[in-house]
Amino acid sequence: MKKYTSLMVVATLGATLPLSGHVFAQDSTLKEVQNAISKGDTDISMRYRYERVDQDSIDKTANASTLLTRLTYKSADLNGFYGVFEVDNIAAIGNENYNSTVNGNTVYPVVADPTLTEVNLAFVGYKTGGFDLSFGRQRINHNDQRFVGGVAWRQNEQTYDAYRVQYADEGKFKFDYSYVYNVNRIFGPDSPNADLQGNIHLLNVNYNLDKTHKLTAYAYELDFDTALAISTRTLGASYDGNVGDIKLHAAYAVQSDTGNNPNNFSTQYVALELGTKVSAVNVGIGYESLGSDNGVGFTTPLATLHKFQGFADKFLNTPGVGVNDLYVKVSSKIGKINLTAVYHQLDSDVGSIDYGNELNLIATYPVADKVSLLLKYANYSADGFAVDTNKFWSMVNFKF
């Protein structure tokens, strides 16, 4: 019942306000509420995507043609209070020649974009001073989303049913704490993997030393009701800044079992990335390690995993012997076209297993003020893990 609380609040508010305004027409407070609702902002966006997946272990090739249509409403401010309500519809254009994880088309590779109509956001917030308090179904994206994110690349976004407290001090200090009781995952409400319920505490603190140096500390307690093997406690910190012409990102975290996790382990996360600009080309090199202990790999089940370790998504679940990712990336711009290439060399943290390598290519182009085009390609060449996989995407975004 908890996960429906925010929806009930919004539904009740919407149903009662017109009646209350009629019966108590002279009540100035109710008039102010009605004005806040009527003067709110409504946005519509659409995202069409074609995704092709050719995977060696499956004879058929997936061809997913889907359209995300999103309607977002945000009320006007009322003495600091505001409300947000958002509905998504995901439709298949043509035949569903792909495995959405719920459509039963298991002869095809997975493209985790199920067709659905769903409430994506429904929450009430209150702002005062530097505080922003919110309750309900909402987005929670921390830092680069390596530990907590919305997986917004997929057509069905991951959102959180949560109580949240944020505080910002003039851009210098930021505090963000959420108690989450349900995670609405990308697989949709018809999937047995639709939700992750439990007692989930997400704490993230940022401190800007100056304009070019930022420190972050975080603590994540993920005590799930049923997904016991990924119930973990993670404590970590990161640094982002510029040292001369070098951009630097460094992070370190430790993770151990918590709650009723049947495993006993303590492992580490390490990340380091250096980047600079050479003429009109941005170049970077990075290393990321998700360690292993007692046969259990470091996990980040709430992350926007597609951003990391290659777009082919071969490491959404960390292998028991961990994974190390050594990568180089190059990006530039030709006219209005943004181009990026990334090469990953992937191996185990324990046992010296050469998993394979992956090449990622991205091109984006702003067609018009509110229309953008993206082309994307991933080629995973397997050695000691998974199978050869090619993925291609073409995507158009519209905003109204």
mmCIF file of C-alpha atoms in Angstrom:
data_model
loop_
_atom_site.group_PDB
_atom_site.id
_atom_site.type_symbol
_atom_site.label_atom_id
_atom_site.label_comp_id
_atom_site.label_asym_id
_atom_site.label_seq_id
_atom_site.Cartn_x
_atom_site.Cartn_y
_atom_site.Cartn_z
ATOM 1 C CA MET A 1 0.000 0.000 0.000
ATOM 2 C CA LYS A 2 2.852 2.373 0.683
ATOM 3 C CA LYS A 3 3.809 2.809 -2.962
ATOM 4 C CA TYR A 4 0.332 4.113 -3.792
ATOM 5 C CA THR A 5 0.239 6.717 -1.029
ATOM 6 C CA SER A 6 1.470 9.609 -3.173
ATOM 7 C CA LEU A 7 -0.992 8.767 -5.931
ATOM 8 C CA MET A 8 -3.879 8.729 -3.457
ATOM 9 C CA VAL A 9 -2.851 12.124 -2.088
ATOM 10 C CA VAL A 10 -2.807 13.708 -5.527
ATOM 11 C CA ALA A 11 -6.037 11.998 -6.612
ATOM 12 C CA THR A 12 -7.831 13.085 -3.446
ATOM 13 C CA LEU A 13 -6.584 16.653 -3.806
ATOM 14 C CA GLY A 14 -7.745 16.864 -7.395
ATOM 15 C CA ALA A 15 -11.154 15.381 -6.586
ATOM 16 C CA THR A 16 -11.943 17.498 -3.560
ATOM 17 C CA LEU A 17 -10.666 20.942 -4.494
ATOM 18 C CA PRO A 18 -13.367 21.826 -7.040
ATOM 19 C CA LEU A 19 -16.110 20.711 -4.631
ATOM 20 C CA SER A 20 -14.507 22.528 -1.727
ATOM 21 C CA GLY A 21 -14.155 25.657 -3.831
ATOM 22 C CA HIS A 22 -17.860 25.506 -4.684
ATOM 23 C CA VAL A 23 -19.059 24.910 -1.136
ATOM 24 C CA PHE A 24 -16.626 27.286 0.527
ATOM 25 C CA ALA A 25 -16.334 29.875 -2.257
ATOM 26 C CA GLN A 26 -15.538 32.602 0.210
ATOM 27 C CA ASP A 27 -12.630 30.773 1.778
ATOM 28 C CA SER A 28 -9.546 32.649 0.608
ATOM 29 C CA THR A 29 -7.218 29.747 1.383
ATOM 30 C CA LEU A 30 -9.080 27.418 -0.954
ATOM 31 C CA LYS A 31 -9.110 30.109 -3.608
ATOM 32 C CA GLU A 32 -5.353 30.398 -3.319
ATOM 33 C CA VAL A 33 -5.038 26.638 -3.732
ATOM 34 C CA GLN A 34 -7.241 26.689 -6.822
ATOM 35 C CA ASN A 35 -5.198 29.555 -8.256
ATOM 36 C CA ALA A 36 -1.985 27.643 -7.659
ATOM 37 C CA ILE A 37 -3.437 24.693 -9.570
ATOM 38 C CA SER A 38 -4.884 26.720 -12.429
ATOM 39 C CA LYS A 39 -1.689 28.758 -12.884
ATOM 40 C CA GLY A 40 0.581 25.724 -12.979
ATOM 41 C CA ASP A 41 2.764 24.750 -15.939
ATOM 42 C CA THR A 42 2.051 21.822 -18.257
ATOM 43 C CA ASP A 43 4.689 20.347 -20.568
ATOM 44 C CA ILE A 44 4.533 17.647 -23.204
ATOM 45 C CA SER A 45 7.562 15.790 -24.536
ATOM 46 C CA MET A 46 7.994 12.843 -26.900
ATOM 47 C CA ARG A 47 10.908 10.535 -27.567
ATOM 48 C CA TYR A 48 10.955 8.117 -30.464
ATOM 49 C CA ARG A 49 13.648 5.447 -30.443
ATOM 50 C CA TYR A 50 14.681 2.600 -32.679
ATOM 51 C CA GLU A 51 16.970 0.040 -31.036
ATOM 52 C CA ARG A 52 18.576 -2.899 -32.830
ATOM 53 C CA VAL A 53 20.345 -5.680 -30.900
ATOM 54 C CA ASP A 54 22.379 -8.443 -32.543
ATOM 55 C CA GLN A 55 23.594 -10.914 -29.914
ATOM 56 C CA ASP A 56 25.580 -14.053 -30.718
ATOM 57 C CA SER A 57 23.736 -16.319 -28.265
ATOM 58 C CA ILE A 58 20.315 -15.581 -29.856
ATOM 59 C CA ASP A 59 19.506 -16.320 -33.508
ATOM 60 C CA LYS A 60 16.996 -13.525 -33.991
ATOM 61 C CA THR A 61 17.863 -9.828 -34.039
ATOM 62 C CA ALA A 62 15.812 -7.457 -31.887
ATOM 63 C CA ASN A 63 14.228 -4.472 -33.605
ATOM 64 C CA ALA A 64 12.453 -2.242 -31.093
ATOM 65 C CA SER A 65 10.563 0.811 -32.312
ATOM 66 C CA THR A 66 9.020 2.666 -29.372
ATOM 67 C CA LEU A 67 7.552 6.069 -28.580
ATOM 68 C CA LEU A 68 7.591 7.680 -25.136
ATOM 69 C CA THR A 69 4.984 10.411 -24.621
ATOM 70 C CA ARG A 70 5.212 12.338 -21.360
ATOM 71 C CA LEU A 71 2.769 14.823 -19.830
ATOM 72 C CA THR A 72 4.144 16.834 -16.889
ATOM 73 C CA TYR A 73 2.264 19.231 -14.654
ATOM 74 C CA LYS A 74 3.747 21.439 -11.928
ATOM 75 C CA SER A 75 1.574 23.709 -9.839
ATOM 76 C CA ALA A 76 2.358 27.319 -9.124
ATOM 77 C CA ASP A 77 3.894 28.135 -5.748
ATOM 78 C CA LEU A 78 1.513 28.486 -2.794
ATOM 79 C CA ASN A 79 3.299 29.870 0.243
ATOM 80 C CA GLY A 80 6.176 27.526 -0.495
ATOM 81 C CA PHE A 81 4.060 24.482 -1.362
ATOM 82 C CA TYR A 82 3.952 22.941 -4.850
ATOM 83 C CA GLY A 83 2.887 19.714 -6.517
ATOM 84 C CA VAL A 84 4.186 17.709 -9.478
ATOM 85 C CA PHE A 85 2.295 15.103 -11.475
ATOM 86 C CA GLU A 86 3.652 13.273 -14.524
ATOM 87 C CA VAL A 87 2.225 10.508 -16.709
ATOM 88 C CA ASP A 88 4.157 8.431 -19.259
ATOM 89 C CA ASN A 89 2.875 6.363 -22.137
ATOM 90 C CA ILE A 90 5.210 3.974 -23.956
ATOM 91 C CA ALA A 91 3.884 2.543 -27.201
ATOM 92 C CA ALA A 92 5.397 0.095 -29.653
ATOM 93 C CA ILE A 93 5.399 1.346 -33.235
ATOM 94 C CA GLY A 94 4.848 -1.755 -35.329
ATOM 95 C CA ASN A 95 5.526 -5.306 -34.174
ATOM 96 C CA GLU A 96 7.243 -5.987 -30.860
ATOM 97 C CA ASN A 97 10.174 -7.882 -32.352
ATOM 98 C CA TYR A 98 12.109 -7.689 -29.104
ATOM 99 C CA ASN A 99 12.028 -9.061 -25.570
ATOM 100 C CA SER A 100 10.744 -6.264 -23.329
ATOM 101 C CA THR A 101 11.075 -8.679 -20.348
ATOM 102 C CA VAL A 102 7.257 -8.771 -20.033
ATOM 103 C CA ASN A 103 5.925 -9.326 -23.577
ATOM 104 C CA GLY A 104 6.978 -12.978 -23.747
ATOM 105 C CA ASN A 105 9.061 -12.560 -26.923
ATOM 106 C CA THR A 106 12.027 -14.443 -25.484
ATOM 107 C CA VAL A 107 13.297 -15.572 -28.903
ATOM 108 C CA TYR A 108 14.665 -12.029 -29.289
ATOM 109 C CA PRO A 109 17.399 -10.201 -27.340
ATOM 110 C CA VAL A 110 16.274 -7.972 -24.485
ATOM 111 C CA VAL A 111 15.294 -4.354 -25.061
ATOM 112 C CA ALA A 112 13.887 -3.360 -21.668
ATOM 113 C CA ASP A 113 11.228 -0.939 -22.928
ATOM 114 C CA PRO A 114 7.817 -2.418 -22.028
ATOM 115 C CA THR A 115 4.650 -0.820 -23.369
ATOM 116 C CA LEU A 116 2.633 0.854 -20.608
ATOM 117 C CA THR A 117 0.819 3.888 -19.279
ATOM 118 C CA GLU A 118 2.045 4.810 -15.822
ATOM 119 C CA VAL A 119 2.222 7.605 -13.275
ATOM 120 C CA ASN A 120 5.905 8.511 -13.369
ATOM 121 C CA LEU A 121 5.885 11.303 -10.778
ATOM 122 C CA ALA A 122 3.361 12.332 -8.135
ATOM 123 C CA PHE A 123 4.659 14.315 -5.200
ATOM 124 C CA VAL A 124 4.063 17.331 -3.016
ATOM 125 C CA GLY A 125 6.904 19.636 -2.016
ATOM 126 C CA TYR A 126 7.584 22.579 0.243
ATOM 127 C CA LYS A 127 10.389 25.126 -0.166
ATOM 128 C CA THR A 128 11.552 27.580 2.468
ATOM 129 C CA GLY A 129 14.922 29.235 2.790
ATOM 130 C CA GLY A 130 17.422 26.753 1.447
ATOM 131 C CA PHE A 131 15.217 23.740 2.253
ATOM 132 C CA ASP A 132 13.192 21.665 -0.201
ATOM 133 C CA LEU A 133 11.022 18.978 1.415
ATOM 134 C CA SER A 134 9.128 16.485 -0.744
ATOM 135 C CA PHE A 135 6.959 13.406 -0.329
ATOM 136 C CA GLY A 136 5.760 10.990 -2.985
ATOM 137 C CA ARG A 137 6.964 9.505 -6.251
ATOM 138 C CA GLN A 138 9.943 11.511 -7.471
ATOM 139 C CA ARG A 139 13.271 11.541 -9.294
ATOM 140 C CA ILE A 140 16.441 11.108 -7.277
ATOM 141 C CA ASN A 141 19.722 11.570 -9.146
ATOM 142 C CA HIS A 142 22.942 11.803 -7.150
ATOM 143 C CA ASN A 143 26.110 13.179 -8.734
ATOM 144 C CA ASP A 144 27.008 11.192 -11.882
ATOM 145 C CA GLN A 145 24.321 8.584 -10.996
ATOM 146 C CA ARG A 146 26.929 5.868 -10.335
ATOM 147 C CA PHE A 147 25.117 4.861 -7.156
ATOM 148 C CA VAL A 148 21.668 6.478 -7.352
ATOM 149 C CA GLY A 149 19.912 7.527 -10.551
ATOM 150 C CA GLY A 150 16.834 7.448 -12.737
ATOM 151 C CA VAL A 151 17.996 5.255 -15.654
ATOM 152 C CA ALA A 152 16.411 7.894 -17.891
ATOM 153 C CA TRP A 153 18.016 6.337 -20.976
ATOM 154 C CA ARG A 154 15.323 3.650 -20.927
ATOM 155 C CA GLN A 155 11.850 4.668 -22.032
ATOM 156 C CA ASN A 156 10.401 3.805 -18.605
ATOM 157 C CA GLU A 157 12.312 5.837 -16.037
ATOM 158 C CA GLN A 158 13.260 4.582 -12.574
ATOM 159 C CA THR A 159 11.620 6.688 -9.853
ATOM 160 C CA TYR A 160 11.439 6.576 -6.070
ATOM 161 C CA ASP A 161 8.566 6.604 -3.588
ATOM 162 C CA ALA A 162 10.235 8.561 -0.840
ATOM 163 C CA TYR A 163 10.395 11.239 1.819
ATOM 164 C CA ARG A 164 13.180 13.637 0.865
ATOM 165 C CA VAL A 165 14.975 16.585 2.495
ATOM 166 C CA GLN A 166 17.310 18.804 0.472
ATOM 167 C CA TYR A 167 19.218 21.839 1.649
ATOM 168 C CA ALA A 168 21.409 24.197 -0.391
ATOM 169 C CA ASP A 169 23.513 27.016 1.009
ATOM 170 C CA GLU A 170 24.137 29.559 -1.775
ATOM 171 C CA GLY A 171 25.769 27.007 -4.038
ATOM 172 C CA LYS A 172 28.450 26.193 -1.470
ATOM 173 C CA PHE A 173 26.968 23.313 0.483
ATOM 174 C CA LYS A 174 24.280 20.802 -0.489
ATOM 175 C CA PHE A 175 22.643 18.187 1.700
ATOM 176 C CA ASP A 176 20.316 15.520 0.293
ATOM 177 C CA TYR A 177 18.687 12.772 2.372
ATOM 178 C CA SER A 178 15.904 10.429 1.267
ATOM 179 C CA TYR A 179 14.063 7.636 2.980
ATOM 180 C CA VAL A 180 12.825 5.402 0.156
ATOM 181 C CA TYR A 181 10.255 2.676 0.733
ATOM 182 C CA ASN A 182 9.819 1.615 -2.891
ATOM 183 C CA VAL A 183 11.862 1.833 -6.094
ATOM 184 C CA ASN A 184 9.791 1.844 -9.286
ATOM 185 C CA ARG A 185 12.119 0.054 -11.689
ATOM 186 C CA ILE A 186 12.306 0.300 -15.479
ATOM 187 C CA PHE A 187 10.529 -3.022 -16.125
ATOM 188 C CA GLY A 188 7.030 -1.623 -15.557
ATOM 189 C CA PRO A 189 4.174 -2.617 -13.220
ATOM 190 C CA ASP A 190 3.422 -5.908 -15.017
ATOM 191 C CA SER A 191 6.865 -7.315 -14.336
ATOM 192 C CA PRO A 192 7.755 -9.478 -11.309
ATOM 193 C CA ASN A 193 10.809 -7.202 -11.095
ATOM 194 C CA ALA A 194 8.704 -4.032 -11.067
ATOM 195 C CA ASP A 195 9.625 -2.858 -7.568
ATOM 196 C CA LEU A 196 12.361 -2.946 -4.979
ATOM 197 C CA GLN A 197 10.770 -2.436 -1.580
ATOM 198 C CA GLY A 198 12.475 -2.038 1.752
ATOM 199 C CA ASN A 199 14.078 0.423 4.153
ATOM 200 C CA ILE A 200 16.366 2.445 1.930
ATOM 201 C CA HIS A 201 18.382 5.409 3.189
ATOM 202 C CA LEU A 202 20.175 7.655 0.680
ATOM 203 C CA LEU A 203 22.476 10.387 2.009
ATOM 204 C CA ASN A 204 24.550 12.627 -0.241
ATOM 205 C CA VAL A 205 26.495 15.757 0.782
ATOM 206 C CA ASN A 206 28.341 18.127 -1.570
ATOM 207 C CA TYR A 207 30.741 20.888 -0.603
ATOM 208 C CA ASN A 208 32.235 23.297 -3.131
ATOM 209 C CA LEU A 209 35.688 24.349 -2.003
ATOM 210 C CA ASP A 210 35.609 26.971 -4.764
ATOM 211 C CA LYS A 211 34.395 27.222 -8.361
ATOM 212 C CA THR A 212 36.669 24.438 -9.574
ATOM 213 C CA HIS A 213 36.912 21.987 -6.667
ATOM 214 C CA LYS A 214 34.063 19.925 -5.188
ATOM 215 C CA LEU A 215 34.011 17.254 -2.496
ATOM 216 C CA THR A 216 31.195 14.728 -2.104
ATOM 217 C CA ALA A 217 30.443 12.221 0.634
ATOM 218 C CA TYR A 218 27.693 9.606 0.568
ATOM 219 C CA ALA A 219 26.164 6.835 2.621
ATOM 220 C CA TYR A 220 23.688 4.348 1.149
ATOM 221 C CA GLU A 221 21.856 1.774 3.251
ATOM 222 C CA LEU A 222 19.902 -0.548 0.950
ATOM 223 C CA ASP A 223 17.928 -3.006 3.103
ATOM 224 C CA PHE A 224 15.548 -4.704 0.677
ATOM 225 C CA ASP A 225 12.565 -6.825 1.701
ATOM 226 C CA THR A 226 13.108 -9.612 -0.844
ATOM 227 C CA ALA A 227 16.244 -8.818 -2.890
ATOM 228 C CA LEU A 228 18.380 -9.913 0.032
ATOM 229 C CA ALA A 229 21.571 -10.644 -1.923
ATOM 230 C CA ILE A 230 21.883 -6.978 -2.952
ATOM 231 C CA SER A 231 21.138 -5.526 0.474
ATOM 232 C CA THR A 232 24.276 -3.482 1.086
ATOM 233 C CA ARG A 233 25.797 -0.625 3.049
ATOM 234 C CA THR A 234 28.027 1.704 1.024
ATOM 235 C CA LEU A 235 30.153 4.562 2.375
ATOM 236 C CA GLY A 236 32.192 6.674 -0.014
ATOM 237 C CA ALA A 237 33.590 10.000 -1.129
ATOM 238 C CA SER A 238 34.628 11.668 -4.365
ATOM 239 C CA TYR A 239 36.496 14.695 -5.665
ATOM 240 C CA ASP A 240 35.831 16.648 -8.858
ATOM 241 C CA GLY A 241 37.947 19.556 -9.961
ATOM 242 C CA ASN A 242 40.398 21.186 -12.301
ATOM 243 C CA VAL A 243 44.141 21.100 -11.790
ATOM 244 C CA GLY A 244 45.460 23.469 -14.410
ATOM 245 C CA ASP A 245 44.128 22.216 -17.728
ATOM 246 C CA ILE A 246 43.388 18.758 -16.323
ATOM 247 C CA LYS A 247 39.890 17.763 -15.236
ATOM 248 C CA LEU A 248 39.996 15.210 -12.455
ATOM 249 C CA HIS A 249 37.441 12.838 -10.985
ATOM 250 C CA ALA A 250 38.427 10.508 -8.161
ATOM 251 C CA ALA A 251 36.192 8.317 -6.005
ATOM 252 C CA TYR A 252 36.523 5.643 -3.356
ATOM 253 C CA ALA A 253 33.878 3.620 -1.519
ATOM 254 C CA VAL A 254 33.597 0.560 0.693
ATOM 255 C CA GLN A 255 30.636 -1.805 0.623
ATOM 256 C CA SER A 256 29.509 -4.565 2.960
ATOM 257 C CA ASP A 257 26.445 -6.720 3.518
ATOM 258 C CA THR A 258 23.531 -5.408 5.570
ATOM 259 C CA GLY A 259 20.043 -6.435 6.626
ATOM 260 C CA ASN A 260 19.281 -10.085 5.890
ATOM 261 C CA ASN A 261 21.848 -10.473 3.118
ATOM 262 C CA PRO A 262 22.947 -14.128 3.305
ATOM 263 C CA ASN A 263 26.458 -13.223 2.136
ATOM 264 C CA ASN A 264 29.303 -11.952 4.285
ATOM 265 C CA PHE A 265 31.654 -9.616 2.438
ATOM 266 C CA SER A 266 33.460 -6.286 2.412
ATOM 267 C CA THR A 267 34.730 -4.901 -0.868
ATOM 268 C CA GLN A 268 35.820 -1.638 -2.499
ATOM 269 C CA TYR A 269 35.064 0.738 -5.350
ATOM 270 C CA VAL A 270 37.748 2.891 -6.980
ATOM 271 C CA ALA A 271 37.425 5.364 -9.837
ATOM 272 C CA LEU A 272 39.870 7.795 -11.416
ATOM 273 C CA GLU A 273 39.434 9.836 -14.574
ATOM 274 C CA LEU A 274 41.671 12.480 -16.152
ATOM 275 C CA GLY A 275 40.646 14.685 -19.032
ATOM 276 C CA THR A 276 41.950 17.650 -20.976
ATOM 277 C CA LYS A 277 41.448 19.510 -24.224
ATOM 278 C CA VAL A 278 43.885 19.312 -27.117
ATOM 279 C CA SER A 279 43.016 21.906 -29.725
ATOM 280 C CA ALA A 280 39.315 21.274 -30.454
ATOM 281 C CA VAL A 281 39.345 17.717 -29.121
ATOM 282 C CA ASN A 282 38.510 16.579 -25.594
ATOM 283 C CA VAL A 283 40.487 13.514 -24.534
ATOM 284 C CA GLY A 284 40.251 11.462 -21.370
ATOM 285 C CA ILE A 285 41.414 8.284 -19.730
ATOM 286 C CA GLY A 286 39.799 6.542 -16.805
ATOM 287 C CA TYR A 287 39.831 3.491 -14.601
ATOM 288 C CA GLU A 288 36.943 2.109 -12.586
ATOM 289 C CA SER A 289 37.071 -0.947 -10.347
ATOM 290 C CA LEU A 290 34.157 -2.722 -8.688
ATOM 291 C CA GLY A 291 35.935 -5.110 -6.357
ATOM 292 C CA SER A 292 35.141 -8.566 -5.018
ATOM 293 C CA ASP A 293 35.253 -10.370 -1.679
ATOM 294 C CA ASN A 294 34.173 -13.915 -0.804
ATOM 295 C CA GLY A 295 32.824 -14.363 -4.332
ATOM 296 C CA VAL A 296 30.588 -11.289 -4.151
ATOM 297 C CA GLY A 297 31.094 -8.273 -6.422
ATOM 298 C CA PHE A 298 30.503 -4.626 -5.540
ATOM 299 C CA THR A 299 26.952 -3.777 -6.683
ATOM 300 C CA THR A 300 25.107 -0.547 -7.491
ATOM 301 C CA PRO A 301 21.495 -1.676 -8.099
ATOM 302 C CA LEU A 302 20.031 1.861 -8.021
ATOM 303 C CA ALA A 303 22.537 3.346 -10.480
ATOM 304 C CA THR A 304 21.978 4.508 -14.036
ATOM 305 C CA LEU A 305 24.036 1.511 -15.088
ATOM 306 C CA HIS A 306 23.851 2.182 -18.828
ATOM 307 C CA LYS A 307 26.282 5.087 -18.375
ATOM 308 C CA PHE A 308 29.061 2.831 -17.135
ATOM 309 C CA GLN A 309 31.177 -0.093 -18.399
ATOM 310 C CA GLY A 310 29.882 0.163 -21.957
ATOM 311 C CA PHE A 311 26.535 0.834 -23.620
ATOM 312 C CA ALA A 312 26.087 -2.842 -24.538
ATOM 313 C CA ASP A 313 25.008 -3.340 -20.892
ATOM 314 C CA LYS A 314 26.927 -6.559 -20.333
ATOM 315 C CA PHE A 315 27.767 -5.664 -16.716
ATOM 316 C CA LEU A 316 24.419 -4.545 -15.297
ATOM 317 C CA ASN A 317 24.976 -7.225 -12.671
ATOM 318 C CA THR A 318 28.524 -7.176 -11.307
ATOM 319 C CA PRO A 319 30.202 -10.596 -11.686
ATOM 320 C CA GLY A 320 31.143 -12.337 -8.442
ATOM 321 C CA VAL A 321 34.831 -11.759 -9.221
ATOM 322 C CA GLY A 322 34.273 -8.030 -9.791
ATOM 323 C CA VAL A 323 34.981 -5.945 -12.870
ATOM 324 C CA ASN A 324 37.718 -3.490 -13.819
ATOM 325 C CA ASP A 325 37.194 -1.010 -16.650
ATOM 326 C CA LEU A 326 40.118 0.814 -18.275
ATOM 327 C CA TYR A 327 38.761 3.257 -20.841
ATOM 328 C CA VAL A 328 39.747 6.103 -23.116
ATOM 329 C CA LYS A 329 37.403 8.611 -24.665
ATOM 330 C CA VAL A 330 37.576 11.306 -27.305
ATOM 331 C CA SER A 331 34.958 13.938 -28.132
ATOM 332 C CA SER A 332 34.723 16.904 -30.468
ATOM 333 C CA LYS A 333 32.297 19.021 -32.417
ATOM 334 C CA ILE A 334 31.846 19.468 -36.154
ATOM 335 C CA GLY A 335 29.506 22.373 -36.721
ATOM 336 C CA LYS A 336 26.479 21.557 -34.564
ATOM 337 C CA ILE A 337 27.231 17.838 -34.460
ATOM 338 C CA ASN A 338 28.686 16.506 -31.204
ATOM 339 C CA LEU A 339 30.788 13.357 -31.620
ATOM 340 C CA THR A 340 32.073 11.001 -28.912
ATOM 341 C CA ALA A 341 34.016 7.728 -28.994
ATOM 342 C CA VAL A 342 34.849 5.539 -25.983
ATOM 343 C CA TYR A 343 36.893 2.340 -25.852
ATOM 344 C CA HIS A 344 36.660 -0.011 -22.842
ATOM 345 C CA GLN A 345 39.007 -2.812 -21.839
ATOM 346 C CA LEU A 346 37.216 -4.960 -19.262
ATOM 347 C CA ASP A 347 38.568 -7.666 -16.958
ATOM 348 C CA SER A 348 37.918 -9.220 -13.557
ATOM 349 C CA ASP A 349 39.085 -7.817 -10.248
ATOM 350 C CA VAL A 350 39.957 -11.325 -9.024
ATOM 351 C CA GLY A 351 41.423 -14.115 -11.143
ATOM 352 C CA SER A 352 42.844 -12.101 -14.052
ATOM 353 C CA ILE A 353 39.979 -12.927 -16.423
ATOM 354 C CA ASP A 354 39.969 -10.925 -19.666
ATOM 355 C CA TYR A 355 36.259 -10.247 -20.106
ATOM 356 C CA GLY A 356 36.472 -8.460 -23.459
ATOM 357 C CA ASN A 357 36.453 -4.985 -24.961
ATOM 358 C CA GLU A 358 33.847 -2.543 -26.195
ATOM 359 C CA LEU A 359 33.669 0.394 -28.580
ATOM 360 C CA ASN A 360 30.987 3.076 -28.132
ATOM 361 C CA LEU A 361 30.159 5.813 -30.656
ATOM 362 C CA ILE A 362 27.703 8.705 -30.192
ATOM 363 C CA ALA A 363 26.554 11.556 -32.438
ATOM 364 C CA THR A 364 24.024 14.213 -31.434
ATOM 365 C CA TYR A 365 22.530 17.006 -33.511
ATOM 366 C CA PRO A 366 20.103 19.811 -32.500
ATOM 367 C CA VAL A 367 17.663 19.757 -35.417
ATOM 368 C CA ALA A 368 15.670 22.705 -34.083
ATOM 369 C CA ASP A 369 15.051 24.620 -30.879
ATOM 370 C CA LYS A 370 13.089 21.768 -29.265
ATOM 371 C CA VAL A 371 14.036 18.858 -31.512
ATOM 372 C CA SER A 372 17.231 16.819 -31.220
ATOM 373 C CA LEU A 373 18.603 13.721 -32.921
ATOM 374 C CA LEU A 374 20.904 11.046 -31.461
ATOM 375 C CA LEU A 375 22.707 8.145 -33.122
ATOM 376 C CA LYS A 376 24.533 5.622 -30.953
ATOM 377 C CA TYR A 377 26.457 2.372 -31.461
ATOM 378 C CA ALA A 378 27.963 -0.244 -29.157
ATOM 379 C CA ASN A 379 30.162 -3.191 -30.121
ATOM 380 C CA TYR A 380 31.113 -5.636 -27.370
ATOM 381 C CA SER A 381 33.744 -8.190 -28.328
ATOM 382 C CA ALA A 382 33.692 -11.030 -25.803
ATOM 383 C CA ASP A 383 36.688 -12.963 -24.535
ATOM 384 C CA GLY A 384 36.063 -14.510 -21.132
ATOM 385 C CA PHE A 385 32.611 -13.092 -20.343
ATOM 386 C CA ALA A 386 29.197 -13.000 -22.106
ATOM 387 C CA VAL A 387 28.962 -13.034 -25.929
ATOM 388 C CA ASP A 388 29.663 -10.725 -28.864
ATOM 389 C CA THR A 389 26.938 -8.070 -29.040
ATOM 390 C CA ASN A 390 26.184 -5.179 -31.383
ATOM 391 C CA LYS A 391 23.635 -2.487 -30.562
ATOM 392 C CA PHE A 392 22.478 0.493 -32.589
ATOM 393 C CA TRP A 393 20.095 3.304 -31.621
ATOM 394 C CA SER A 394 18.522 6.214 -33.451
ATOM 395 C CA MET A 395 16.471 8.584 -31.342
ATOM 396 C CA VAL A 396 14.534 11.825 -31.789
ATOM 397 C CA ASN A 397 13.473 14.041 -28.879
ATOM 398 C CA PHE A 398 10.607 16.531 -29.113
ATOM 399 C CA LYS A 399 9.563 19.117 -26.526
ATOM 400 C CA PHE A 400 6.462 21.248 -26.703
#
